[in-house]
mmCIF file of C-alpha atoms and ligand atoms in Angstrom:
data_model
loop_
_atom_site.group_PDB
_atom_site.id
_atom_site.type_symbol
_atom_site.label_atom_id
_atom_site.label_comp_id
_atom_site.label_asym_id
_atom_site.label_seq_id
_atom_site.Cartn_x
_atom_site.Cartn_y
_atom_site.Cartn_z
ATOM 1 C CA MET A 1 -24.510 -25.905 52.757
ATOM 2 C CA SER A 2 -21.196 -27.302 54.050
ATOM 3 C CA ILE A 3 -18.673 -25.347 56.011
ATOM 4 C CA ASP A 4 -16.226 -25.480 53.052
ATOM 5 C CA THR A 5 -18.563 -24.234 50.384
ATOM 6 C CA LEU A 6 -20.516 -21.469 52.117
ATOM 7 C CA THR A 7 -19.452 -18.150 50.612
ATOM 8 C CA ILE A 8 -21.198 -15.135 51.901
ATOM 9 C CA PRO A 9 -22.110 -12.420 49.465
ATOM 10 C CA THR A 10 -20.731 -9.221 50.977
ATOM 11 C CA GLN A 11 -21.560 -5.584 50.507
ATOM 12 C CA CYS A 12 -18.845 -3.467 52.102
ATOM 13 C CA VAL A 13 -19.211 0.025 53.480
ATOM 14 C CA THR A 14 -17.845 2.748 51.282
ATOM 15 C CA GLU A 15 -16.314 4.479 54.287
ATOM 16 C CA SER A 16 -15.559 2.895 57.680
ATOM 17 C CA ARG A 17 -16.893 4.664 60.746
ATOM 18 C CA ILE A 18 -13.989 3.403 62.809
ATOM 19 C CA THR A 19 -12.550 6.965 63.048
ATOM 20 C CA GLN A 20 -15.449 7.658 65.460
ATOM 21 C CA LEU A 21 -13.981 5.176 67.937
ATOM 22 C CA ASP A 22 -11.836 6.284 70.838
ATOM 23 C CA TYR A 23 -10.126 3.119 71.971
ATOM 24 C CA ASN A 24 -9.339 4.636 75.355
ATOM 25 C CA ASN A 25 -12.931 5.618 76.106
ATOM 26 C CA ILE A 26 -15.266 2.916 74.999
ATOM 27 C CA GLU A 27 -18.727 2.877 76.380
ATOM 28 C CA PHE A 28 -20.631 -0.406 76.433
ATOM 29 C CA GLY A 29 -22.968 -0.965 73.497
ATOM 30 C CA LYS A 30 -23.126 2.473 71.914
ATOM 31 C CA ILE A 31 -20.984 2.359 68.768
ATOM 32 C CA PHE A 32 -21.352 -0.563 66.342
ATOM 33 C CA SER A 33 -18.864 -1.854 63.860
ATOM 34 C CA ASP A 34 -19.234 -1.443 60.145
ATOM 35 C CA HIS A 35 -20.956 -4.637 59.017
ATOM 36 C CA MET A 36 -23.610 -7.164 60.019
ATOM 37 C CA LEU A 37 -24.577 -10.634 58.939
ATOM 38 C CA VAL A 38 -28.173 -11.164 57.911
ATOM 39 C CA ALA A 39 -29.781 -14.596 57.145
ATOM 40 C CA ASP A 40 -33.440 -15.132 56.559
ATOM 41 C CA TYR A 41 -35.481 -18.294 57.182
ATOM 42 C CA LYS A 42 -38.236 -18.821 54.584
ATOM 43 C CA GLU A 43 -40.205 -21.769 53.282
ATOM 44 C CA GLY A 44 -38.704 -24.092 55.867
ATOM 45 C CA GLN A 45 -34.997 -23.350 55.246
ATOM 46 C CA TRP A 46 -32.270 -20.839 55.842
ATOM 47 C CA GLN A 47 -31.529 -18.777 52.754
ATOM 48 C CA THR A 48 -27.977 -17.746 51.760
ATOM 49 C CA PRO A 49 -26.784 -15.223 54.378
ATOM 50 C CA GLN A 50 -25.434 -11.826 53.431
ATOM 51 C CA ILE A 51 -22.953 -9.422 55.007
ATOM 52 C CA LEU A 52 -24.231 -5.860 54.763
ATOM 53 C CA PRO A 53 -23.249 -2.466 56.065
ATOM 54 C CA TYR A 54 -24.533 -2.169 59.673
ATOM 55 C CA GLY A 55 -27.830 -0.279 59.472
ATOM 56 C CA ASN A 56 -31.546 -0.111 60.151
ATOM 57 C CA MET A 57 -33.936 -2.861 59.118
ATOM 58 C CA SER A 58 -37.325 -2.207 57.651
ATOM 59 C CA LEU A 59 -40.073 -4.136 59.459
ATOM 60 C CA SER A 60 -43.872 -4.440 59.191
ATOM 61 C CA PRO A 61 -45.749 -3.092 62.174
ATOM 62 C CA ALA A 62 -47.262 -6.587 62.402
ATOM 63 C CA THR A 63 -43.850 -8.303 62.759
ATOM 64 C CA SER A 64 -44.752 -11.054 65.117
ATOM 65 C CA ALA A 65 -41.620 -10.839 67.292
ATOM 66 C CA LEU A 66 -42.680 -7.357 68.284
ATOM 67 C CA HIS A 67 -45.999 -8.647 69.560
ATOM 68 C CA TYR A 68 -45.390 -12.102 70.980
ATOM 69 C CA GLY A 69 -41.720 -12.089 71.787
ATOM 70 C CA GLN A 70 -40.317 -14.874 69.628
ATOM 71 C CA ALA A 71 -36.794 -13.328 69.922
ATOM 72 C CA ILE A 72 -33.567 -14.766 71.295
ATOM 73 C CA PHE A 73 -29.946 -13.627 71.441
ATOM 74 C CA GLU A 74 -26.454 -14.450 72.464
ATOM 75 C CA GLY A 75 -23.500 -12.490 73.707
ATOM 76 C CA MET A 76 -19.851 -13.377 73.063
ATOM 77 C CA LYS A 77 -16.529 -11.629 72.912
ATOM 78 C CA ALA A 78 -13.504 -11.443 70.622
ATOM 79 C CA TYR A 79 -10.067 -10.317 71.790
ATOM 80 C CA ARG A 80 -6.813 -9.501 70.035
ATOM 81 C CA ASP A 81 -3.634 -11.337 70.895
ATOM 82 C CA ALA A 82 -0.036 -10.103 70.764
ATOM 83 C CA GLU A 83 0.333 -11.200 67.113
ATOM 84 C CA GLY A 84 -2.777 -9.261 66.135
ATOM 85 C CA ASP A 85 -4.936 -12.386 65.578
ATOM 86 C CA ILE A 86 -8.549 -12.382 66.672
ATOM 87 C CA LEU A 87 -9.423 -14.792 69.483
ATOM 88 C CA LEU A 88 -13.076 -15.754 69.998
ATOM 89 C CA PHE A 89 -13.952 -17.178 73.338
ATOM 90 C CA ARG A 90 -16.032 -20.399 73.174
ATOM 91 C CA PRO A 91 -18.175 -19.428 70.143
ATOM 92 C CA LEU A 92 -19.415 -22.941 69.625
ATOM 93 C CA ASP A 93 -20.935 -22.882 73.109
ATOM 94 C CA ASN A 94 -22.840 -19.728 72.136
ATOM 95 C CA PHE A 95 -23.999 -21.454 68.978
ATOM 96 C CA ARG A 96 -25.256 -24.451 70.903
ATOM 97 C CA ARG A 97 -27.018 -22.291 73.468
ATOM 98 C CA LEU A 98 -28.648 -20.200 70.761
ATOM 99 C CA ASN A 99 -30.273 -23.294 69.454
ATOM 100 C CA ILE A 100 -31.339 -24.434 72.906
ATOM 101 C CA SER A 101 -33.112 -21.113 73.244
ATOM 102 C CA ALA A 102 -34.579 -21.469 69.718
ATOM 103 C CA GLU A 103 -35.997 -24.850 70.617
ATOM 104 C CA ARG A 104 -37.694 -23.491 73.691
ATOM 105 C CA MET A 105 -39.105 -20.526 71.832
ATOM 106 C CA CYS A 106 -40.411 -22.717 68.955
ATOM 107 C CA MET A 107 -37.911 -21.262 66.482
ATOM 108 C CA PRO A 108 -35.798 -23.022 63.857
ATOM 109 C CA ALA A 109 -32.232 -23.995 64.704
ATOM 110 C CA VAL A 110 -29.503 -21.964 62.986
ATOM 111 C CA SER A 111 -26.982 -24.050 61.106
ATOM 112 C CA GLU A 112 -23.432 -24.224 62.310
ATOM 113 C CA ASP A 113 -22.194 -23.155 58.891
ATOM 114 C CA ILE A 114 -24.219 -19.985 58.930
ATOM 115 C CA PHE A 115 -23.310 -19.169 62.506
ATOM 116 C CA MET A 116 -19.546 -19.947 62.402
ATOM 117 C CA GLN A 117 -18.696 -18.989 58.896
ATOM 118 C CA GLY A 118 -20.877 -15.890 59.151
ATOM 119 C CA LEU A 119 -19.077 -14.959 62.375
ATOM 120 C CA GLU A 120 -15.625 -15.574 60.941
ATOM 121 C CA GLN A 121 -16.249 -13.652 57.721
ATOM 122 C CA LEU A 122 -17.807 -10.783 59.606
ATOM 123 C CA LEU A 123 -14.875 -10.566 61.987
ATOM 124 C CA ARG A 124 -12.336 -10.692 59.210
ATOM 125 C CA LEU A 125 -14.072 -7.767 57.587
ATOM 126 C CA ASP A 126 -14.422 -5.821 60.842
ATOM 127 C CA ALA A 127 -11.068 -6.949 62.323
ATOM 128 C CA ALA A 128 -9.975 -3.313 62.974
ATOM 129 C CA TRP A 129 -12.916 -3.017 65.406
ATOM 130 C CA VAL A 130 -11.449 -5.586 67.847
ATOM 131 C CA PRO A 131 -9.883 -3.250 70.393
ATOM 132 C CA PRO A 132 -6.243 -3.950 71.249
ATOM 133 C CA THR A 133 -6.698 -2.178 74.600
ATOM 134 C CA ALA A 134 -6.449 -4.171 77.817
ATOM 135 C CA GLY A 135 -9.842 -4.673 79.450
ATOM 136 C CA CYS A 136 -11.726 -4.134 76.173
ATOM 137 C CA ALA A 137 -13.176 -6.539 73.624
ATOM 138 C CA LEU A 138 -15.415 -6.708 70.649
ATOM 139 C CA TYR A 139 -18.858 -7.765 71.913
ATOM 140 C CA ILE A 140 -20.705 -9.875 69.446
ATOM 141 C CA ARG A 141 -24.494 -10.072 69.417
ATOM 142 C CA PRO A 142 -26.044 -12.928 67.464
ATOM 143 C CA PHE A 143 -29.837 -12.813 67.570
ATOM 144 C CA MET A 144 -32.996 -14.226 65.883
ATOM 145 C CA PHE A 145 -36.455 -12.968 65.695
ATOM 146 C CA ALA A 146 -39.758 -13.916 64.039
ATOM 147 C CA THR A 147 -40.628 -11.960 61.030
ATOM 148 C CA ASP A 148 -44.127 -13.039 59.939
ATOM 149 C CA ASP A 149 -46.305 -10.009 59.422
ATOM 150 C CA PHE A 150 -49.333 -11.658 61.018
ATOM 151 C CA ILE A 151 -50.944 -10.951 64.383
ATOM 152 C CA GLY A 152 -52.551 -14.258 65.115
ATOM 153 C CA VAL A 153 -50.727 -16.039 67.910
ATOM 154 C CA ARG A 154 -48.805 -18.963 66.360
ATOM 155 C CA PRO A 155 -45.113 -19.716 65.744
ATOM 156 C CA SER A 156 -43.885 -17.574 62.916
ATOM 157 C CA SER A 157 -42.983 -19.260 59.588
ATOM 158 C CA ASN A 158 -40.243 -16.679 58.787
ATOM 159 C CA TYR A 159 -37.306 -15.635 60.855
ATOM 160 C CA ARG A 160 -34.191 -13.412 60.639
ATOM 161 C CA PHE A 161 -30.880 -14.287 62.119
ATOM 162 C CA THR A 162 -28.390 -11.474 62.411
ATOM 163 C CA ILE A 163 -24.934 -10.937 64.002
ATOM 164 C CA PHE A 164 -23.520 -7.500 64.682
ATOM 165 C CA SER A 165 -20.787 -6.347 67.024
ATOM 166 C CA CYS A 166 -19.606 -3.377 69.110
ATOM 167 C CA PRO A 167 -16.292 -2.651 70.781
ATOM 168 C CA VAL A 168 -16.799 -2.541 74.557
ATOM 169 C CA GLY A 169 -15.075 -1.709 77.823
ATOM 170 C CA ALA A 170 -16.366 -2.787 81.237
ATOM 171 C CA TYR A 171 -20.093 -3.346 81.572
ATOM 172 C CA TYR A 172 -20.096 -2.467 85.265
ATOM 173 C CA GLY A 173 -17.750 0.375 86.020
ATOM 174 C CA GLN A 174 -17.527 -0.269 89.824
ATOM 175 C CA PRO A 175 -18.091 -2.969 92.439
ATOM 176 C CA LEU A 176 -21.740 -3.698 92.727
ATOM 177 C CA ARG A 177 -24.362 -3.122 95.353
ATOM 178 C CA VAL A 178 -26.980 -5.818 94.798
ATOM 179 C CA ALA A 179 -30.275 -6.449 96.548
ATOM 180 C CA ILE A 180 -32.017 -9.847 97.087
ATOM 181 C CA GLU A 181 -35.434 -9.796 95.411
ATOM 182 C CA SER A 182 -38.254 -11.324 97.393
ATOM 183 C CA GLN A 183 -41.324 -10.041 95.594
ATOM 184 C CA TYR A 184 -40.864 -10.289 91.786
ATOM 185 C CA VAL A 185 -39.922 -13.452 89.988
ATOM 186 C CA ARG A 186 -37.672 -13.874 86.912
ATOM 187 C CA SER A 187 -38.448 -17.412 86.095
ATOM 188 C CA ALA A 188 -40.397 -20.401 87.394
ATOM 189 C CA GLU A 189 -39.798 -24.071 86.883
ATOM 190 C CA GLY A 190 -41.045 -25.115 83.480
ATOM 191 C CA GLY A 191 -40.785 -21.518 82.180
ATOM 192 C CA ALA A 192 -38.133 -20.198 79.806
ATOM 193 C CA GLY A 193 -35.557 -18.885 82.362
ATOM 194 C CA PHE A 194 -32.762 -21.074 80.837
ATOM 195 C CA ALA A 195 -33.323 -19.538 77.441
ATOM 196 C CA LYS A 196 -31.707 -16.328 76.359
ATOM 197 C CA ALA A 197 -35.111 -15.048 75.391
ATOM 198 C CA ALA A 198 -35.675 -11.277 74.955
ATOM 199 C CA GLY A 199 -38.731 -11.346 77.162
ATOM 200 C CA ASN A 200 -36.817 -12.612 80.179
ATOM 201 C CA TYR A 201 -34.870 -9.373 80.089
ATOM 202 C CA GLY A 202 -37.859 -7.112 79.362
ATOM 203 C CA ALA A 203 -39.771 -8.519 82.335
ATOM 204 C CA ALA A 204 -36.809 -7.902 84.609
ATOM 205 C CA LEU A 205 -36.607 -4.192 83.865
ATOM 206 C CA LEU A 206 -39.228 -2.896 86.311
ATOM 207 C CA PRO A 207 -37.985 -4.864 89.344
ATOM 208 C CA ALA A 208 -34.390 -3.862 88.481
ATOM 209 C CA ARG A 209 -35.408 -0.173 88.186
ATOM 210 C CA LYS A 210 -37.138 -0.302 91.521
ATOM 211 C CA MET A 211 -33.914 -1.580 93.125
ATOM 212 C CA GLN A 212 -31.892 1.038 91.280
ATOM 213 C CA GLU A 213 -34.121 3.809 92.712
ATOM 214 C CA LYS A 214 -33.209 2.479 96.136
ATOM 215 C CA GLY A 215 -29.523 2.708 95.353
ATOM 216 C CA TYR A 216 -28.627 -0.795 94.168
ATOM 217 C CA HIS A 217 -27.027 -1.547 90.815
ATOM 218 C CA GLN A 218 -28.754 -4.965 90.329
ATOM 219 C CA LEU A 219 -30.922 -7.454 92.060
ATOM 220 C CA ILE A 220 -30.367 -11.073 92.886
ATOM 221 C CA TRP A 221 -33.328 -13.249 91.872
ATOM 222 C CA THR A 222 -34.657 -15.875 94.209
ATOM 223 C CA ASP A 223 -36.785 -18.990 93.340
ATOM 224 C CA ALA A 224 -40.394 -18.414 92.318
ATOM 225 C CA ARG A 225 -41.909 -20.818 94.856
ATOM 226 C CA GLU A 226 -40.478 -19.634 98.147
ATOM 227 C CA HIS A 227 -38.040 -16.741 97.532
ATOM 228 C CA LYS A 228 -35.692 -18.822 99.552
ATOM 229 C CA TYR A 229 -32.942 -19.888 97.142
ATOM 230 C CA ILE A 230 -30.615 -17.739 95.082
ATOM 231 C CA GLU A 231 -30.994 -17.977 91.355
ATOM 232 C CA GLU A 232 -29.020 -15.376 89.323
ATOM 233 C CA SER A 233 -28.354 -11.689 89.166
ATOM 234 C CA GLY A 234 -29.589 -9.234 86.519
ATOM 235 C CA THR A 235 -27.233 -9.926 83.634
ATOM 236 C CA MET A 236 -25.050 -12.534 85.289
ATOM 237 C CA ASN A 237 -24.837 -15.839 87.142
ATOM 238 C CA VAL A 238 -23.799 -15.354 90.749
ATOM 239 C CA MET A 239 -21.117 -17.039 92.873
ATOM 240 C CA PHE A 240 -19.986 -16.913 96.472
ATOM 241 C CA VAL A 241 -16.933 -17.967 98.350
ATOM 242 C CA ILE A 242 -17.964 -19.363 101.721
ATOM 243 C CA ASP A 243 -15.282 -20.673 104.049
ATOM 244 C CA GLY A 244 -12.823 -21.082 101.144
ATOM 245 C CA LYS A 245 -15.211 -22.943 98.804
ATOM 246 C CA LEU A 246 -16.642 -21.603 95.567
ATOM 247 C CA ILE A 247 -20.437 -22.112 95.676
ATOM 248 C CA THR A 248 -23.039 -21.305 93.005
ATOM 249 C CA PRO A 249 -26.651 -22.310 92.272
ATOM 250 C CA GLN A 250 -26.797 -25.334 89.968
ATOM 251 C CA VAL A 251 -28.220 -24.617 86.543
ATOM 252 C CA SER A 252 -31.823 -25.650 86.063
ATOM 253 C CA THR A 253 -34.798 -24.691 83.894
ATOM 254 C CA THR A 254 -34.901 -21.330 85.715
ATOM 255 C CA ILE A 255 -31.218 -20.331 85.425
ATOM 256 C CA LEU A 256 -29.167 -19.449 82.344
ATOM 257 C CA ALA A 257 -26.291 -21.885 81.734
ATOM 258 C CA GLY A 258 -23.691 -19.133 81.573
ATOM 259 C CA ILE A 259 -20.595 -19.849 79.500
ATOM 260 C CA THR A 260 -18.459 -17.618 81.772
ATOM 261 C CA ARG A 261 -20.017 -19.376 84.746
ATOM 262 C CA GLU A 262 -18.883 -22.749 83.486
ATOM 263 C CA SER A 263 -15.410 -21.421 82.589
ATOM 264 C CA VAL A 264 -14.969 -19.928 86.065
ATOM 265 C CA LEU A 265 -15.938 -23.194 87.711
ATOM 266 C CA GLN A 266 -13.524 -25.104 85.530
ATOM 267 C CA LEU A 267 -10.645 -22.803 86.328
ATOM 268 C CA ALA A 268 -11.513 -22.949 90.066
ATOM 269 C CA ARG A 269 -11.258 -26.769 89.906
ATOM 270 C CA ASP A 270 -8.015 -26.558 87.878
ATOM 271 C CA MET A 271 -6.657 -24.330 90.625
ATOM 272 C CA GLY A 272 -7.574 -26.869 93.257
ATOM 273 C CA TYR A 273 -10.456 -24.969 94.908
ATOM 274 C CA GLY A 274 -13.472 -26.810 96.320
ATOM 275 C CA VAL A 275 -16.419 -26.071 93.982
ATOM 276 C CA GLU A 276 -20.075 -26.779 94.785
ATOM 277 C CA GLU A 277 -22.940 -26.402 92.359
ATOM 278 C CA ARG A 278 -26.086 -26.650 94.497
ATOM 279 C CA GLN A 279 -28.937 -24.752 96.040
ATOM 280 C CA VAL A 280 -27.750 -21.708 97.971
ATOM 281 C CA SER A 281 -30.332 -20.362 100.373
ATOM 282 C CA VAL A 282 -30.531 -16.750 101.409
ATOM 283 C CA ASP A 283 -30.417 -17.971 105.008
ATOM 284 C CA GLU A 284 -27.122 -19.698 104.339
ATOM 285 C CA LEU A 285 -25.619 -16.536 102.985
ATOM 286 C CA MET A 286 -26.879 -14.469 105.912
ATOM 287 C CA GLU A 287 -25.504 -17.020 108.408
ATOM 288 C CA ALA A 288 -22.191 -17.225 106.559
ATOM 289 C CA HIS A 289 -21.972 -13.387 106.659
ATOM 290 C CA LYS A 290 -22.720 -13.299 110.372
ATOM 291 C CA ALA A 291 -20.027 -15.964 111.062
ATOM 292 C CA GLY A 292 -17.505 -14.009 108.944
ATOM 293 C CA LYS A 293 -17.364 -16.863 106.409
ATOM 294 C CA LEU A 294 -18.876 -15.085 103.421
ATOM 295 C CA GLN A 295 -15.530 -14.093 101.856
ATOM 296 C CA GLU A 296 -16.392 -13.218 98.274
ATOM 297 C CA ALA A 297 -19.399 -12.665 96.039
ATOM 298 C CA PHE A 298 -19.356 -11.899 92.342
ATOM 299 C CA GLY A 299 -21.323 -12.151 89.141
ATOM 300 C CA THR A 300 -20.128 -13.962 85.971
ATOM 301 C CA GLY A 301 -21.235 -13.212 82.423
ATOM 302 C CA THR A 302 -19.942 -12.398 78.987
ATOM 303 C CA ALA A 303 -20.697 -8.724 79.220
ATOM 304 C CA ALA A 304 -19.997 -8.462 82.944
ATOM 305 C CA THR A 305 -16.972 -10.855 82.919
ATOM 306 C CA ILE A 306 -16.308 -11.170 86.659
ATOM 307 C CA ALA A 307 -18.137 -8.345 88.407
ATOM 308 C CA GLN A 308 -17.298 -8.008 92.093
ATOM 309 C CA ILE A 309 -20.203 -7.564 94.556
ATOM 310 C CA ALA A 310 -19.356 -5.192 97.367
ATOM 311 C CA THR A 311 -22.719 -5.151 99.253
ATOM 312 C CA ILE A 312 -25.682 -7.440 99.442
ATOM 313 C CA HIS A 313 -28.973 -5.976 100.619
ATOM 314 C CA TYR A 314 -31.595 -8.120 102.206
ATOM 315 C CA GLN A 315 -34.798 -7.143 104.035
ATOM 316 C CA GLY A 316 -33.800 -3.656 104.950
ATOM 317 C CA THR A 317 -30.100 -4.287 105.817
ATOM 318 C CA ASP A 318 -26.926 -3.738 103.764
ATOM 319 C CA TYR A 319 -24.388 -6.493 104.304
ATOM 320 C CA ASP A 320 -20.915 -5.304 103.301
ATOM 321 C CA LEU A 321 -18.500 -7.918 102.149
ATOM 322 C CA PRO A 322 -14.711 -8.100 102.618
ATOM 323 C CA ALA A 323 -12.506 -5.733 100.549
ATOM 324 C CA ILE A 324 -12.277 -6.638 96.870
ATOM 325 C CA GLU A 325 -8.397 -6.476 96.825
ATOM 326 C CA GLY A 326 -8.208 -9.377 99.208
ATOM 327 C CA ARG A 327 -10.499 -11.729 97.209
ATOM 328 C CA LYS A 328 -7.996 -14.410 96.268
ATOM 329 C CA ILE A 329 -10.284 -16.824 94.417
ATOM 330 C CA SER A 330 -12.295 -14.510 92.157
ATOM 331 C CA ASN A 331 -9.354 -12.117 91.471
ATOM 332 C CA GLY A 332 -7.107 -15.072 90.638
ATOM 333 C CA ILE A 333 -9.681 -16.630 88.329
ATOM 334 C CA ALA A 334 -10.403 -13.284 86.650
ATOM 335 C CA VAL A 335 -6.697 -12.911 85.754
ATOM 336 C CA ALA A 336 -6.425 -16.513 84.573
ATOM 337 C CA LEU A 337 -9.521 -16.208 82.410
ATOM 338 C CA ASP A 338 -8.376 -12.971 80.875
ATOM 339 C CA GLN A 339 -4.995 -14.449 80.006
ATOM 340 C CA ILE A 340 -6.571 -17.431 78.261
ATOM 341 C CA LYS A 341 -8.978 -15.225 76.308
ATOM 342 C CA THR A 342 -6.223 -12.919 75.134
ATOM 343 C CA GLY A 343 -3.727 -15.688 74.317
ATOM 344 C CA GLN A 344 -1.334 -14.928 77.152
ATOM 345 C CA ALA A 345 -1.817 -18.326 78.816
ATOM 346 C CA PRO A 346 -2.166 -21.851 77.360
ATOM 347 C CA ASP A 347 -5.700 -22.767 76.309
ATOM 348 C CA GLN A 348 -5.903 -26.115 78.059
ATOM 349 C CA HIS A 349 -9.609 -26.572 77.562
ATOM 350 C CA GLY A 350 -9.784 -25.729 73.807
ATOM 351 C CA TRP A 351 -11.927 -22.639 74.532
ATOM 352 C CA VAL A 352 -10.241 -20.226 72.124
ATOM 353 C CA TYR A 353 -11.209 -20.066 68.406
ATOM 354 C CA ARG A 354 -8.437 -18.325 66.572
ATOM 355 C CA ILE A 355 -8.933 -16.265 63.409
ATOM 356 C CA SER A 356 -5.489 -15.635 61.897
ATOM 357 C CA LEU A 357 -5.457 -12.530 59.832
HETATM 358 C C1 COI B 1 -24.146 -11.071 78.105
HETATM 359 O O1 COI B 1 -23.461 -11.104 79.134
HETATM 360 O O2 COI B 1 -23.645 -11.255 76.976
HETATM 361 C C2 COI B 1 -25.527 -10.729 78.117
HETATM 362 O O3 COI B 1 -26.192 -11.150 77.295
HETATM 363 C C3 COI B 1 -26.069 -9.919 79.250
HETATM 364 C C4 COI B 1 -26.615 -8.591 78.871
HETATM 365 C C5 COI B 1 -25.718 -7.634 78.210
HETATM 366 C C6 COI B 1 -27.972 -8.685 78.359
#
């Protein structure tokens, strides 16, 4: 199927649910827009996708994704510009990363036509769900899962790829208290930590809950071998400003290659800041804090955007960081990134995919 010829059969809702949406009070991930894209993979190829009213799916209890975790996802956002057009932020990067995850999880690649045309047609149909409100966006969730009804352990022969969306506000409503994890492990070298695989998130829930019970919003993962080096935080990559330089762990097989992460690093370079992608040890952070050189810490992610970290906990001690208002680098980049995403600043890196209505 070529990008010019793919036409997606569409079944529209009889009545939109958009009246249920209060644009000024949007909670993350609770209300879903009217339609979803569904494409099935059978007999070695993707079948013609369909756009359907958002709704439940009927699954066999033996659906293999539910047992063995062949399930991957992406997260991306759409914004509305001053003319009312829809601006998608780096959707092709999400498409590429989905297929990197698919390869690691032994799943078929989704075609660019299905992903991009499906996305565009879905967004045209649900355009009214892209919030015009500052600080809000339409969060888009492409995902794929194995659909064989078979409980032997083997790669499934059948898959479903779906895209649905939900209007969202902030993922984290306040500056974060995070704790450095030195017992549990998210990912080891050679594992699937770089993939956006559902199981990576499921396995993180218990350690995260234990930290939450101690009063922290999220944890910061450390390496599996020594618990010595910083990896990423719950739903985000993590960055630090030490002595004026922006420093973040380099991506590896254990760390998700965040699209927001990469955008933030690019903007920091554009603004002339020193940027280092390298191992960051917990000791380095502690020493920088002691010397008064740990100036900023924050997470980056599609859902989280730029989430400021107020406090880092390590081995029984809370280390409070400088006031958020004074964080020149992360606050400056957050504003610049938001302006690009919403069409208020020139898109010098070709990150924005415009859907003119
Ligand atoms: C995202 O930032 O898009 C994520 O996928 C993180 C989370 C909501 C699971």
